[in-house]
Short mmCIF file of C-alpha atoms in Angstrom, two decimals:
data_model
loop_
_atom_site.label_atom_id
_atom_site.label_comp_id
_atom_site.label_asym_id
_atom_site.label_seq_id
_atom_site.Cartn_x
_atom_site.Cartn_y
_atom_site.Cartn_z
CA MET A 17 103.25 94.81 105.45
CA LYS A 18 100.32 96.29 102.53
CA ASN A 19 98.02 99.36 103.47
CA GLN A 20 94.44 98.90 105.02
CA ILE A 21 91.90 100.20 102.53
CA THR A 22 88.57 100.96 103.78
CA PHE A 23 84.89 100.80 102.42
CA VAL A 24 82.41 102.94 104.32
CA ASP A 25 78.04 103.58 103.08
CA ARG A 26 78.00 106.07 105.45
CA THR A 27 80.74 108.80 106.76
CA ASN A 28 81.43 110.73 109.94
CA GLU A 29 84.11 112.42 112.12
CA LYS A 30 85.70 108.45 112.67
CA HIS A 31 85.79 107.64 109.00
CA ARG A 32 85.41 111.17 106.64
CA SER A 33 85.43 109.81 103.29
CA HIS A 34 83.59 106.60 101.97
CA ILE A 35 87.18 105.25 100.94
CA ILE A 36 90.14 105.92 103.05
CA ILE A 37 94.11 103.87 102.29
CA ARG A 38 96.33 103.87 105.89
CA THR A 39 99.55 103.13 106.24
CA CYS A 40 100.48 99.84 106.42
CA GLU A 41 100.90 101.34 110.37
CA GLY A 42 96.90 101.89 110.39
CA TYR A 43 96.90 104.90 111.56
CA ASN A 44 97.54 108.10 109.03
CA ILE A 45 95.26 108.39 106.26
CA ILE A 46 97.42 108.23 102.87
CA ALA A 47 94.52 109.24 100.52
CA GLU A 48 90.44 109.82 100.36
CA PHE A 49 87.82 109.39 97.67
CA ASP A 50 84.37 109.90 97.38
CA ASN A 51 83.52 107.24 95.49
CA VAL A 52 84.27 103.48 93.23
CA GLN A 53 85.95 105.91 90.14
CA GLN A 54 88.28 107.90 91.78
CA PHE A 55 89.41 105.22 94.02
CA ASP A 56 89.75 102.78 90.46
CA PHE A 57 91.23 105.36 88.37
CA PHE A 58 93.78 106.22 91.09
CA MET A 59 95.26 102.06 91.18
CA ARG A 60 95.17 102.06 88.03
CA THR A 61 97.16 104.62 87.63
CA VAL A 62 100.63 103.67 90.13
CA GLY A 63 99.42 100.04 89.15
CA MET A 64 98.36 98.42 92.16
CA ASP A 65 95.37 95.80 92.93
CA TYR A 66 93.02 94.81 96.02
CA THR A 67 92.01 92.29 97.96
CA ALA A 68 88.69 92.05 99.95
CA GLU A 69 89.67 90.80 103.23
CA GLU A 70 86.29 91.67 105.85
CA TRP A 71 83.07 92.83 105.45
CA LYS A 72 80.34 94.02 108.09
CA GLU A 73 77.45 95.60 109.10
CA ILE A 74 78.01 98.36 111.39
CA PRO A 75 75.13 100.67 112.34
CA GLU A 76 77.33 103.77 112.18
CA TYR A 77 78.89 103.12 108.52
CA GLY A 78 76.31 100.87 107.25
CA ILE A 79 78.84 98.54 104.94
CA TRP A 80 82.25 98.61 106.04
CA ARG A 81 84.75 96.74 103.55
CA ARG A 82 88.29 96.44 104.33
CA TYR A 83 90.65 95.70 101.46
CA THR A 84 94.61 94.94 101.77
CA ALA A 85 96.32 96.41 98.84
CA SER A 86 98.59 94.64 96.24
CA HIS A 87 101.24 97.00 97.00
CA ARG A 88 102.70 99.41 100.28
CA LEU A 89 101.49 103.01 99.06
CA VAL A 90 104.25 104.87 101.18
CA SER A 91 105.55 108.01 101.16
CA HIS A 92 108.82 109.48 100.20
CA PRO A 93 110.48 110.80 103.59
CA ALA A 94 112.32 113.70 102.16
CA TYR A 95 110.97 116.54 100.25
CA PHE A 96 112.33 117.29 97.21
CA TRP A 97 114.17 120.50 95.97
CA SER A 98 114.69 119.98 92.30
CA ALA A 99 114.17 117.29 89.56
CA GLN A 100 117.34 115.70 89.96
CA ASP A 101 116.54 114.18 92.99
CA ILE A 102 113.55 112.53 91.64
CA PRO A 103 114.31 109.00 90.36
CA ALA A 104 114.37 108.62 86.42
CA ASP A 105 112.11 105.99 86.05
CA ALA A 106 109.15 108.19 88.50
CA ARG A 107 106.57 109.57 86.45
CA PRO A 108 104.47 113.26 87.33
CA ILE A 109 101.28 112.13 88.62
CA LYS A 110 99.14 115.26 90.67
CA ALA A 111 99.11 115.00 94.08
CA LEU A 112 98.81 116.80 97.99
CA SER A 113 101.73 118.27 99.17
CA ASN A 114 101.59 120.34 101.87
CA GLY A 115 97.94 120.65 101.35
CA ASN A 116 98.13 122.16 97.93
CA ILE A 117 96.90 120.41 94.50
CA VAL A 118 101.34 120.25 92.55
CA THR A 119 103.10 117.79 90.65
CA CYS A 120 104.63 115.00 92.69
CA TYR A 121 106.24 112.04 90.94
CA PHE A 122 105.78 108.05 92.09
CA THR A 123 108.06 105.23 91.02
CA ASN A 124 106.42 101.23 91.02
CA ASP A 125 109.09 98.53 91.86
CA GLY A 126 106.80 95.73 91.99
CA GLU A 127 106.58 96.12 95.89
CA THR A 128 105.71 99.50 97.28
CA VAL A 129 104.42 102.37 95.39
CA THR A 130 106.86 105.56 96.66
CA ILE A 131 105.09 108.83 95.99
CA TYR A 132 108.17 111.47 95.55
CA ARG A 133 106.01 115.17 96.74
CA PRO A 134 108.48 118.51 96.39
CA ASN A 135 109.30 120.91 98.96
CA PRO A 136 106.76 124.02 99.86
CA ASN A 137 109.49 125.98 99.59
CA ALA A 138 111.27 125.10 96.43
CA HIS A 139 109.93 127.34 94.35
CA ALA A 140 111.64 126.19 91.44
CA VAL A 141 109.29 122.28 91.16
CA TYR A 142 106.39 123.17 94.05
CA HIS A 143 103.66 125.12 91.45
CA PRO A 144 100.48 124.55 92.73
CA LEU A 145 97.45 124.65 90.98
CA THR A 146 94.92 126.73 90.66
CA LEU A 147 91.90 127.46 93.66
CA GLU A 148 89.32 127.04 90.92
CA ASP A 149 91.86 123.32 89.48
CA ASP A 150 92.06 122.26 93.04
CA ILE A 151 88.88 121.71 94.38
CA ALA A 152 87.84 120.70 90.72
CA HIS A 153 90.40 118.05 91.23
CA ARG A 154 89.85 116.86 94.63
CA ARG A 155 85.95 116.02 93.02
CA ILE A 156 87.17 114.25 90.10
CA TYR A 157 90.63 112.61 91.68
CA GLY A 158 89.93 112.07 95.58
CA LEU A 159 93.28 113.13 97.63
CA TYR A 160 96.13 111.59 97.46
#
């Protein structure tokens, strides 16, 4: 099962960002973006594409669009404690871990993109950005 992606013209408490990627089950948010540029940058970075599934007008959102991702996007179920816990072919990406933007890693096996996040108690690998850099990163790249 692939992730569902929804785009809306207007946000609210139910759809807090303009673009949201949800887990394959559709319950939890994996990534969210304020604009198409942020979303497209992320998709290119991790090597994913998406296909339009449904478009409709909904009064609270304006135009609501649903897409299906070309790959499953998942977080590895365990935080990593050291560089040895990361697959050799993993590539670095700045992403969320425990609410902070830190260096995470991802792999793409052609079907699944897996994000590896550091354990917040692993001081050798968990290095949050400064507050100013964190805010700037979120504005430029979105959250994932």
